[in-house]
Short mmCIF file of C-alpha atoms and ligand atoms in Angstrom, two decimals:
data_model
loop_
_atom_site.label_atom_id
_atom_site.label_comp_id
_atom_site.label_asym_id
_atom_site.label_seq_id
_atom_site.Cartn_x
_atom_site.Cartn_y
_atom_site.Cartn_z
CA MET U 13 5.52 -15.97 -10.21
CA ALA U 14 4.74 -13.03 -12.00
CA THR U 15 1.38 -11.20 -11.43
CA ALA U 16 -0.37 -12.59 -14.61
CA ASN U 17 -0.28 -15.97 -13.14
CA LYS U 18 -1.86 -14.95 -9.81
CA ASN U 19 -4.96 -13.07 -8.74
CA LEU U 20 -3.86 -10.43 -6.45
CA SER U 21 -7.41 -9.98 -4.72
CA VAL U 22 -7.70 -13.72 -3.96
CA TYR U 23 -7.42 -14.90 0.08
CA ASP U 24 -8.05 -17.71 2.07
CA LYS U 25 -10.07 -16.02 5.21
CA THR U 26 -9.23 -19.10 7.28
CA THR U 27 -5.81 -18.30 7.03
CA ILE U 28 -6.09 -14.77 8.13
CA PRO U 29 -5.87 -13.56 12.00
CA ASN U 30 -8.77 -12.13 13.93
CA ALA U 31 -8.43 -8.34 13.15
CA LYS U 32 -11.08 -6.75 14.88
CA ASN U 33 -8.69 -5.50 17.67
CA PHE U 34 -6.35 -3.91 15.02
CA ARG U 35 -5.87 -0.28 13.76
CA PHE U 36 -4.76 0.33 10.33
CA GLY U 37 -3.14 3.55 8.76
CA ILE U 38 -3.31 3.94 4.94
CA VAL U 39 -1.11 6.93 3.39
CA VAL U 40 -2.34 7.25 -0.09
CA SER U 41 -0.32 8.89 -2.57
CA GLU U 42 -1.86 11.47 -4.98
CA TRP U 43 -0.08 11.23 -8.44
CA ASN U 44 -1.89 8.88 -10.83
CA SER U 45 -5.29 8.79 -8.39
CA LYS U 46 -7.42 6.97 -10.79
CA ILE U 47 -4.69 4.11 -9.60
CA THR U 48 -4.30 5.06 -6.04
CA GLU U 49 -7.86 5.32 -5.42
CA GLY U 50 -8.63 1.99 -6.92
CA LEU U 51 -5.62 0.32 -4.55
CA TYR U 52 -7.24 1.98 -1.32
CA GLN U 53 -10.70 0.79 -1.82
CA GLY U 54 -9.63 -2.68 -2.50
CA ALA U 55 -7.33 -2.47 0.87
CA VAL U 56 -10.54 -1.25 2.90
CA ASP U 57 -13.19 -3.53 1.23
CA ALA U 58 -10.63 -6.64 2.27
CA LEU U 59 -9.76 -4.98 6.09
CA LEU U 60 -13.71 -4.96 6.17
CA ASP U 61 -14.54 -8.09 5.10
CA CYS U 62 -11.82 -9.60 7.70
CA GLY U 63 -13.38 -7.87 10.51
CA VAL U 64 -12.06 -4.57 10.80
CA PRO U 65 -14.31 -2.01 12.57
CA GLU U 66 -14.48 1.04 9.74
CA GLY U 67 -13.36 3.74 12.57
CA ASN U 68 -9.96 1.46 12.97
CA ILE U 69 -8.83 2.92 9.28
CA LEU U 70 -7.12 6.23 9.23
CA ARG U 71 -6.06 7.41 6.16
CA TRP U 72 -3.65 10.32 5.23
CA ASP U 73 -2.60 11.60 1.69
CA VAL U 74 0.61 12.65 0.58
CA PRO U 75 1.28 14.41 -2.94
CA GLY U 76 3.34 11.35 -4.53
CA SER U 77 5.25 8.42 -3.81
CA PHE U 78 8.50 9.93 -2.99
CA GLU U 79 7.11 11.25 0.29
CA LEU U 80 5.45 7.65 0.95
CA PRO U 81 8.12 6.76 3.39
CA PHE U 82 8.11 10.41 5.61
CA GLY U 83 4.13 9.98 5.62
CA CYS U 84 4.03 6.45 7.19
CA LYS U 85 7.24 7.49 9.50
CA LYS U 86 5.12 10.56 10.79
CA MET U 87 1.84 8.32 11.15
CA ILE U 88 3.66 5.82 13.09
CA ALA U 89 5.22 8.41 15.47
CA THR U 90 2.10 10.21 16.36
CA GLN U 91 -0.70 7.54 15.66
CA GLN U 92 -1.41 4.31 17.58
CA VAL U 93 -1.59 2.22 14.51
CA ASP U 94 -0.44 -1.71 14.35
CA ALA U 95 0.41 -1.64 10.78
CA VAL U 96 0.68 0.87 7.51
CA VAL U 97 -0.07 0.29 4.00
CA ALA U 98 1.57 2.64 1.81
CA ILE U 99 -0.16 3.01 -1.36
CA GLY U 100 1.33 4.46 -4.74
CA SER U 101 1.79 4.15 -8.33
CA VAL U 102 4.55 4.96 -10.50
CA ILE U 103 4.19 4.74 -13.90
CA GLN U 104 7.19 5.13 -16.46
CA GLY U 105 7.61 8.38 -18.44
CA GLU U 106 10.08 9.55 -20.77
CA THR U 107 12.86 9.92 -18.58
CA LYS U 108 14.76 8.35 -15.47
CA HIS U 109 12.95 9.77 -13.12
CA PHE U 110 10.75 6.44 -12.63
CA ASP U 111 13.78 4.60 -11.63
CA PHE U 112 14.90 7.24 -8.68
CA VAL U 113 11.01 7.64 -7.44
CA CYS U 114 10.31 3.65 -7.18
CA SER U 115 13.99 2.73 -5.75
CA ALA U 116 13.73 5.21 -3.45
CA THR U 117 10.38 4.72 -2.35
CA ALA U 118 11.10 0.80 -2.15
CA GLN U 119 14.35 1.82 0.04
CA GLY U 120 12.63 4.47 2.36
CA ILE U 121 9.73 1.73 3.29
CA MET U 122 12.32 -1.05 3.42
CA GLU U 123 14.11 1.04 5.85
CA LEU U 124 10.92 1.68 7.93
CA ASN U 125 10.62 -1.87 8.36
CA VAL U 126 13.75 -2.17 9.67
CA GLN U 127 13.86 0.95 12.20
CA SER U 128 10.40 0.56 13.70
CA ASP U 129 8.36 -1.95 15.47
CA ILE U 130 5.20 -1.09 13.17
CA PRO U 131 5.05 -3.05 9.93
CA VAL U 132 4.72 -0.66 6.74
CA ILE U 133 3.22 -2.61 3.85
CA PHE U 134 4.77 -1.97 -0.02
CA CYS U 135 1.32 -1.32 -2.03
CA VAL U 136 3.18 0.66 -4.79
CA LEU U 137 2.66 -0.50 -8.26
CA THR U 138 5.61 0.43 -10.34
CA ASP U 139 4.26 -0.11 -13.86
CA ASN U 140 5.38 0.51 -17.45
CA THR U 141 2.12 1.49 -18.86
CA MET U 142 -1.38 2.60 -17.38
CA GLN U 143 -2.79 -0.04 -18.78
CA GLN U 144 -0.77 -2.44 -16.52
CA ALA U 145 -1.58 0.02 -13.54
CA VAL U 146 -5.21 -0.55 -14.17
CA ASP U 147 -5.14 -4.41 -14.49
CA ARG U 148 -3.33 -4.41 -11.05
CA SER U 149 -5.90 -1.81 -9.18
CA GLY U 150 -8.70 -3.76 -9.47
CA GLY U 151 -8.36 -5.26 -12.87
CA LYS U 152 -7.95 -8.37 -14.94
CA HIS U 153 -4.93 -9.27 -12.40
CA GLY U 154 -6.84 -8.07 -9.50
CA ASN U 155 -6.03 -5.72 -6.95
CA LYS U 156 -3.00 -4.89 -4.93
CA GLY U 157 -4.26 -3.21 -2.45
CA THR U 158 -6.38 -6.16 -1.10
CA GLU U 159 -2.95 -8.22 -1.08
CA ALA U 160 -1.48 -5.22 0.76
CA ALA U 161 -4.50 -5.26 3.35
CA ILE U 162 -4.14 -8.97 3.73
CA ALA U 163 -0.37 -8.83 4.17
CA ALA U 164 -1.07 -5.79 7.08
CA ILE U 165 -3.35 -7.85 9.01
CA LYS U 166 -0.49 -10.66 8.83
CA MET U 167 2.10 -8.51 9.88
CA ALA U 168 -0.06 -6.74 12.58
CA ALA U 169 -0.44 -10.10 14.55
CA LEU U 170 3.05 -11.46 14.06
CA GLY U 171 4.32 -12.28 17.13
CA ARG U 172 1.21 -12.15 19.26
N1 LIG Y 221 5.89 10.47 -11.89
C1 LIG Y 221 5.41 9.85 -10.65
C2 LIG Y 221 5.48 10.50 -9.52
N2 LIG Y 221 6.50 11.46 -9.14
C3 LIG Y 221 6.42 12.88 -8.26
C4 LIG Y 221 7.55 12.39 -6.75
O1 LIG Y 221 6.83 10.83 -6.22
C5 LIG Y 221 7.77 13.28 -5.80
O2 LIG Y 221 6.07 13.63 -5.23
C6 LIG Y 221 7.99 14.53 -6.51
O3 LIG Y 221 9.00 14.00 -7.13
C7 LIG Y 221 8.31 15.55 -5.46
O4 LIG Y 221 9.28 14.68 -4.49
N3 LIG Y 221 4.86 10.32 -7.75
C8 LIG Y 221 3.99 9.19 -8.30
O5 LIG Y 221 3.67 8.66 -7.08
N4 LIG Y 221 3.78 8.32 -9.46
C9 LIG Y 221 4.42 9.06 -10.60
O6 LIG Y 221 4.36 8.15 -11.76
C1 LIG Y 222 7.44 8.22 -12.34
C2 LIG Y 222 7.92 9.73 -12.83
O1 LIG Y 222 8.21 10.48 -12.62
C3 LIG Y 222 7.51 9.98 -14.68
O2 LIG Y 222 6.03 9.51 -14.41
C4 LIG Y 222 7.57 11.48 -15.07
O3 LIG Y 222 7.33 11.18 -16.07
P1 LIG Y 222 8.42 11.68 -17.24
O4 LIG Y 222 9.92 10.67 -17.02
O5 LIG Y 222 8.39 11.70 -18.71
O6 LIG Y 222 9.15 13.54 -16.51
#
């Protein structure tokens, strides 16, 4: 199902585990900050709505999406968190750089999920245009940050 057929901000609280004792990390890319700040706000709003205390949310910033895997790895290694949300916005430019940044970031985050016991949620928009990014960070298609926060709660609770 494409995002166009699904609102990213819709969730059923009856299906979400109790999150009040979990600690969440959020690593935010500074590139396209208008987009990443919207994603961050969507994630925080959802965590708070699901009962996560504000003091249980830790934010770190990194320069770009390519640095997200390292930032998440360092957070997992040095902080007590039950899940991490990696937030980025990659937008196609004139060159193939988009392809390399997207694939490296996705691969790096996937490898973290394989290698560590702390789930890392892929909240990286990879859009052809700024409008597509706006539409998915609080616009007409909802907020990928909301979706990522709900995924983080569910993954933190997995097996508990
Ligand atoms: N063009 C975008 C980038 N590029 C920067 C890289 O992510 C990285 O910070 C740089 O190559 C230094 O290692 N990053 C994004 O997050 N979004 C973009 O659209
Ligand atoms: C994803 C990118 O790195 C890209 O936005 C950079 O733009 P360009 O390909 O025009 O250098």
